[in-house]
C-alpha positions as a Markdown table, in Angstrom:
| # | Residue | x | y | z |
|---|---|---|---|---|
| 1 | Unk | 210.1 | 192.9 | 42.2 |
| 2 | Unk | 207.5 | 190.1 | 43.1 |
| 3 | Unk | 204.2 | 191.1 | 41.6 |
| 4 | Unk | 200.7 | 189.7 | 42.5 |
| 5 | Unk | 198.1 | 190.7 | 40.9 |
| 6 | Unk | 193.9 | 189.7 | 41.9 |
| 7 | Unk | 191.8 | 190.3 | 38.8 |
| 8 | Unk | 188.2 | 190.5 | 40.0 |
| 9 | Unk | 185.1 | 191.4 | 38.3 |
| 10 | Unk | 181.5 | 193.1 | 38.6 |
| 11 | Unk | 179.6 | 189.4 | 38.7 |
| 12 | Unk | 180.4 | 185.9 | 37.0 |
| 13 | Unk | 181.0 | 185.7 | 33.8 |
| 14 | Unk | 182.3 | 188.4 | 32.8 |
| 15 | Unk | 185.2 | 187.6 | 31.6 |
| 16 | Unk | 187.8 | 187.2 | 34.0 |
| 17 | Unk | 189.3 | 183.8 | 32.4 |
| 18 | Unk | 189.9 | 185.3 | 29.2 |
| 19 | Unk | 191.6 | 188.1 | 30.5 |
| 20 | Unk | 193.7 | 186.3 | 32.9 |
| 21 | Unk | 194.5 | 184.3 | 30.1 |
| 22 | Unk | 195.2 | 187.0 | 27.8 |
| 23 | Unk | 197.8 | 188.5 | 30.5 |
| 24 | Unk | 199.3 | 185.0 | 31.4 |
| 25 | Unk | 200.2 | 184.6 | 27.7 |
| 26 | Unk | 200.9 | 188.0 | 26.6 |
| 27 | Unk | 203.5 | 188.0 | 30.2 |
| 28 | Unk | 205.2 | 184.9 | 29.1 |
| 29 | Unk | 205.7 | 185.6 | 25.4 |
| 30 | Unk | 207.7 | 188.8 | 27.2 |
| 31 | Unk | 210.0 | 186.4 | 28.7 |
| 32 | Unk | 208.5 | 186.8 | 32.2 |
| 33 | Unk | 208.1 | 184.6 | 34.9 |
| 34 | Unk | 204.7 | 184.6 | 35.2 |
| 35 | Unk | 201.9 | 181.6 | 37.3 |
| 36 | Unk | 197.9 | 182.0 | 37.0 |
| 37 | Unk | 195.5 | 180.8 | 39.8 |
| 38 | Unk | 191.7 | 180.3 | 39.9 |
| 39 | Unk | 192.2 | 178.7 | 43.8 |
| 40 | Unk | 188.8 | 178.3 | 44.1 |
| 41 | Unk | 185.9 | 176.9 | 41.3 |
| 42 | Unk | 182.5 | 175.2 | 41.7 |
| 43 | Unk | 180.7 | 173.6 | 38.6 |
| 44 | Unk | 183.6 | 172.6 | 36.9 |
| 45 | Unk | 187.1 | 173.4 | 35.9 |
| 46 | Unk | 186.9 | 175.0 | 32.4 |
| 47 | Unk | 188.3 | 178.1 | 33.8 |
| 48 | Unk | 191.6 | 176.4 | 35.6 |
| 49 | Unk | 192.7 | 174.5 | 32.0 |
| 50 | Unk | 191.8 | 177.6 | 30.5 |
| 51 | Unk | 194.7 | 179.0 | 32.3 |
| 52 | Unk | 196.6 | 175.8 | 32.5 |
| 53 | Unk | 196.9 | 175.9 | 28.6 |
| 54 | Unk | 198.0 | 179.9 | 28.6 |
| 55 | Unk | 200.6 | 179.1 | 30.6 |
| 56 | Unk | 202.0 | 176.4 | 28.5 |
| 57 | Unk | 202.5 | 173.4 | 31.9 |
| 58 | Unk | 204.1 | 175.7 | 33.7 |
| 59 | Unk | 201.6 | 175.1 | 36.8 |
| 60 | Unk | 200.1 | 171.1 | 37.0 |
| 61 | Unk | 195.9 | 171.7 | 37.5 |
| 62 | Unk | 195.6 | 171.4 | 41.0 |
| 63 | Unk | 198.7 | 173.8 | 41.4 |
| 64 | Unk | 196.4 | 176.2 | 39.5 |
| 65 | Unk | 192.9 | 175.1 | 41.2 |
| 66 | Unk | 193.4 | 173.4 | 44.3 |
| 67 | Unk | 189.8 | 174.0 | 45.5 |
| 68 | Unk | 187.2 | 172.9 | 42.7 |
| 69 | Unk | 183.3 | 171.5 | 43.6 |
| 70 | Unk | 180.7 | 169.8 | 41.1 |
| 71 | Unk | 177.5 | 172.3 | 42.0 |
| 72 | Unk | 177.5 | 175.0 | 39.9 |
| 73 | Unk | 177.0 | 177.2 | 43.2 |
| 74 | Unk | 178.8 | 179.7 | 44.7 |
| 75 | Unk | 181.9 | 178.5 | 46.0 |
| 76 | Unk | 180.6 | 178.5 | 49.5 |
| 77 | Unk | 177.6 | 176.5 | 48.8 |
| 78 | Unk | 179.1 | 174.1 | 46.6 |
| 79 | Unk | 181.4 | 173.3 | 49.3 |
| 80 | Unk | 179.2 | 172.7 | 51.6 |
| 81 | Unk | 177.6 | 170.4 | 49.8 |
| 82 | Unk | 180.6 | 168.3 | 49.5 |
| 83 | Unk | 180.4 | 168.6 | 53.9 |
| 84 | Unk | 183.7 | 170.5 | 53.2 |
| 85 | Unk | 185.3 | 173.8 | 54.1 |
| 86 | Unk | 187.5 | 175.9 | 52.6 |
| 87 | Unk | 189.5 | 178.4 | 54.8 |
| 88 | Unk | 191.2 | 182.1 | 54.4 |
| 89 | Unk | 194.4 | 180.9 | 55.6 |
| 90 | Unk | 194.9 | 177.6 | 53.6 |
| 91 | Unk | 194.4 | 179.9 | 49.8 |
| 92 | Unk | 196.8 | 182.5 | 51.5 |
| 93 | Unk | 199.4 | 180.2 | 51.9 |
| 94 | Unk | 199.1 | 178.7 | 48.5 |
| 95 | Unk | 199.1 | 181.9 | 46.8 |
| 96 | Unk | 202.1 | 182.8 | 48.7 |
| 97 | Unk | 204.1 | 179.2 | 48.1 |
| 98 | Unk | 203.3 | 179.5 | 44.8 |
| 99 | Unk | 204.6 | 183.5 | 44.7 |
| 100 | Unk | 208.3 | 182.3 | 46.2 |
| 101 | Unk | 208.8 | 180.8 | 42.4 |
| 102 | Unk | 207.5 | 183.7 | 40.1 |
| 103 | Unk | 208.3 | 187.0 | 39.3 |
| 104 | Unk | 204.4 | 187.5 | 38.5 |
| 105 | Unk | 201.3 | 185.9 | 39.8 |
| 106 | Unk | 197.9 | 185.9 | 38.6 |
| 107 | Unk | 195.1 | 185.5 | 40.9 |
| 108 | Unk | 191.9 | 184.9 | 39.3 |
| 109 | Unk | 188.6 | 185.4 | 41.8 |
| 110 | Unk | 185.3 | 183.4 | 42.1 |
| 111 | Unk | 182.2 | 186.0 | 40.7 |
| 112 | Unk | 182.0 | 189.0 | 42.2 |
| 113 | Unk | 184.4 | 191.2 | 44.6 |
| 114 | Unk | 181.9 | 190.3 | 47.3 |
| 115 | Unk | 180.7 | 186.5 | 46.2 |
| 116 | Unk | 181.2 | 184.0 | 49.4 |
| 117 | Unk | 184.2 | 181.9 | 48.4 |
| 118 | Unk | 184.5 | 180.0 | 51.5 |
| 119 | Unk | 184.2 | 180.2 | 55.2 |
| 120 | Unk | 184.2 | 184.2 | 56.0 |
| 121 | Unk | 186.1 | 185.1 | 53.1 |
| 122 | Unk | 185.9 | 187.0 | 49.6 |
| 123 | Unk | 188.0 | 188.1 | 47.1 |
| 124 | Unk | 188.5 | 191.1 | 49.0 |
| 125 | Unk | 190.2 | 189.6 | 51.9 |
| 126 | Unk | 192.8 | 187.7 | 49.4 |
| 127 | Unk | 193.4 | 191.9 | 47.3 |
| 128 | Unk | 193.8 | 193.4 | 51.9 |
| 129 | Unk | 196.1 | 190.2 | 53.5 |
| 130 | Unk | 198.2 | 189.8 | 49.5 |
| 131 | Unk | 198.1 | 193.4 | 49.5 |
| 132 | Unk | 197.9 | 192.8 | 45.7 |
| 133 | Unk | 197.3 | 194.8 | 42.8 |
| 134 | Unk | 194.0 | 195.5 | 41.0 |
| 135 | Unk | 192.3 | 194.6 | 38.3 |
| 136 | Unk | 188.2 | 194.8 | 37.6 |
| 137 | Unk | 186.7 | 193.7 | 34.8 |
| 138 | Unk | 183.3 | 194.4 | 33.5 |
| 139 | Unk | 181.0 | 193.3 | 30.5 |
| 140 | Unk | 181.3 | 196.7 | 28.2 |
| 141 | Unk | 177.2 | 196.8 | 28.1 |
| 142 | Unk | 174.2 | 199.2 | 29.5 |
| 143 | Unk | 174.8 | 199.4 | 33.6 |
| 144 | Unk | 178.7 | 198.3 | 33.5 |
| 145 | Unk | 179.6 | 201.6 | 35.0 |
| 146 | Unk | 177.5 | 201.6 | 38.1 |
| 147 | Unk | 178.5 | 198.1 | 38.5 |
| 148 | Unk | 182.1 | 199.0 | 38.6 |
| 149 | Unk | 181.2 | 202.4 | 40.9 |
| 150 | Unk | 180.3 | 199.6 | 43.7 |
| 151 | Unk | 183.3 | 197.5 | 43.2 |
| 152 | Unk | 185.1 | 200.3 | 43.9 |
| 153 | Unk | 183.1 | 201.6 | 46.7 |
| 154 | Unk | 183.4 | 198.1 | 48.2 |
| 155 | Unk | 187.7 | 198.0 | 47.9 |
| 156 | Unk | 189.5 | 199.1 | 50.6 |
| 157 | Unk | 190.4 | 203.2 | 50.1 |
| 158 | Unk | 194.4 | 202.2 | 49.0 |
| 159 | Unk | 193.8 | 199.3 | 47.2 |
| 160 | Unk | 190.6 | 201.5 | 45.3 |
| 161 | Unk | 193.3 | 204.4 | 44.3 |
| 162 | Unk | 195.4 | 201.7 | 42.3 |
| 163 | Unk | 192.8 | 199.5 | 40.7 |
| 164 | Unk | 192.9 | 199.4 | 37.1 |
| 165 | Unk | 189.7 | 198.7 | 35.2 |
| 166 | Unk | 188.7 | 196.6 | 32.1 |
| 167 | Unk | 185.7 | 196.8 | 29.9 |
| 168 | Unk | 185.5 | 193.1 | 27.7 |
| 169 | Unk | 183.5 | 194.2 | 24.7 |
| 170 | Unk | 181.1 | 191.5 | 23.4 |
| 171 | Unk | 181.0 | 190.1 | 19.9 |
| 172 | Unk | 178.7 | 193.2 | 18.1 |
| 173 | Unk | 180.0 | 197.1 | 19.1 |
| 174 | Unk | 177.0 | 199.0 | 19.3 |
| 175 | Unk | 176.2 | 202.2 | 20.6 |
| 176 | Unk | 176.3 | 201.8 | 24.6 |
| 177 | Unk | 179.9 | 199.6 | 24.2 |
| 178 | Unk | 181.0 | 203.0 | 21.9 |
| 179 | Unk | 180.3 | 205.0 | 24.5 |
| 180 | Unk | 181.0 | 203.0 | 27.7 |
| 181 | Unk | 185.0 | 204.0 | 27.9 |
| 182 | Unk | 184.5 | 207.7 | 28.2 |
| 183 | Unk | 181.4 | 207.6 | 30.7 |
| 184 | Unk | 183.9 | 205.1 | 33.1 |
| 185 | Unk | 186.4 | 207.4 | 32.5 |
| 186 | Unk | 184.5 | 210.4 | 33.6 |
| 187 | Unk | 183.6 | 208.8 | 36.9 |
| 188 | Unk | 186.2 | 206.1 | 37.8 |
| 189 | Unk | 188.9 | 208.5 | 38.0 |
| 190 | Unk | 192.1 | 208.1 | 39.0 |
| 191 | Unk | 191.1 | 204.5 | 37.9 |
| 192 | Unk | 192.5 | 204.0 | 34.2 |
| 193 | Unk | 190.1 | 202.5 | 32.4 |
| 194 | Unk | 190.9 | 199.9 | 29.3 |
| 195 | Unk | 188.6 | 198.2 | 26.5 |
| 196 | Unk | 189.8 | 195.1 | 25.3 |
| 197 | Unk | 188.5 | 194.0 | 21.6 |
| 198 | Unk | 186.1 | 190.5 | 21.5 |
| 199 | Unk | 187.9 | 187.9 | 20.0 |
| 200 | Unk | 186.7 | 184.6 | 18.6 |
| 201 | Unk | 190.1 | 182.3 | 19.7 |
| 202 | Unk | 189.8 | 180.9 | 22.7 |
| 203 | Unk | 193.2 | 179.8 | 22.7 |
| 204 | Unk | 194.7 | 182.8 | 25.0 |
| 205 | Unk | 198.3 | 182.4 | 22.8 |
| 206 | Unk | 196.3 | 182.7 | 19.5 |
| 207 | Unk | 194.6 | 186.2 | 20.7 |
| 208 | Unk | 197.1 | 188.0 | 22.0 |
| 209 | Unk | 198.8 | 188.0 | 18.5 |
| 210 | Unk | 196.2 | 190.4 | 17.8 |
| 211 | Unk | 197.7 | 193.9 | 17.6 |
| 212 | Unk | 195.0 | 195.7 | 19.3 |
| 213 | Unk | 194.7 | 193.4 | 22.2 |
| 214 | Unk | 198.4 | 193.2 | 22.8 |
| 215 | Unk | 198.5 | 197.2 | 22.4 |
| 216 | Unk | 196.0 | 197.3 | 25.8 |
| 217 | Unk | 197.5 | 194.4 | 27.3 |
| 218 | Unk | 201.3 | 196.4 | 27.2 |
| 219 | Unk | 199.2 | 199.2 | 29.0 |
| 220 | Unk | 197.5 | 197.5 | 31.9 |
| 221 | Unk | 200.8 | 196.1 | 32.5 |
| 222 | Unk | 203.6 | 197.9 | 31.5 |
């Protein structure tokens, strides 16, 4: 059964390329059918080869990034800067062209759930009209869990109940990052929570021979 899957996240930067990544590779090292989108990126397109290398030239560049502005704005602003527009029904149908020829497909967002990616749209309206699957991730540091509380707040009540959450640890555990799973557990129910280890390679096929990192990715998507 076709499979599409939005991975959001509490703000930029917090890791939402590396876990896409991570999944992309891990997925295809299964044997699965599996494409990775970033449709829309401003201030370069480190993130779309990021994903273009996980997935081994399976997708060209602009299959995987169609949409990509100089500013390092968001999206919306960058765009218009160009005196171009980017509009709700042209992602859809890519997304969806590109969904006829995988089993599984990886859509990566723009900043936050709520960050203006183009002309009246967010992230949010790609998870209600894809009717997609879930997946939030969030810097395992001090504040991550009231970040995530209004990420969930802000998803529609259906698409909230089956969200799955990630924390993305950084380089040096220390006492908050210890203690960050349980606390989201507590109050993200039903919302699994998972805590994926830092991990110096950047090369997505490199990390997910890590034992603990594969171990969470077989969880988020079993």
């Amino acid at each position: 059964m076709q499979r599409i899957i939005v991975i959001t996240g509490t703000d930029t930067g917090v890791g939402k390329t590396v876990l896409t990544a991570w999944l992309a590779a891990h997925l295809r090292a299964r044997g699965a059918r599996v494409a990775a989108l970033k449709p829309i990126c401003s201030g370069g397109r480190a993130d779309a080869r990021a994903l273009l290398h996980a997935l081994g030239g399976t997708l060209t560049l602009d299959e995987i990034n169609p949409w990509h502005f100089r500013a390092p704005l968001t999206p919306l602003l960058a765009a218009r800067k160009e005196r171009k527009q980017v509009q709700l029904r042209e992602v859809l149908a890519h997304i969806r062209s590109i969904a006829r020829r995988f089993d599984i497909v990886l859509v990566e967002g723009a900043g936050g759930l709520l960050s203006p990616l183009g002309e009246d749209f967010n992230t949010r309206d790609w998870i209600t009209a894809l009717r997609a699957e879930v997946i939030i991730v969030g810097r395992n540091q001090l504040g991550v869990v009231n970040h995530l509380r209004l990420t969930l707040e802000a998803l529609p009540p259906a698409c909230a109940a089956r969200a799955k959450i990630v924390l993305m640890s950084p380089p040096r555990v220390d006492l908050v990052s210890r203690t960050n799973l349980a606390l989201a557990q507590e109050f993200m129910r039903p919302a699994p929570v998972f805590v994926l280890p830092w991990q110096e390679a950047r090369d997505a096929a490199v990390a997910v021979r890590n034992a603990r990192v594969r171990r969470v990715l077989r969880q988020l998507l079993p």
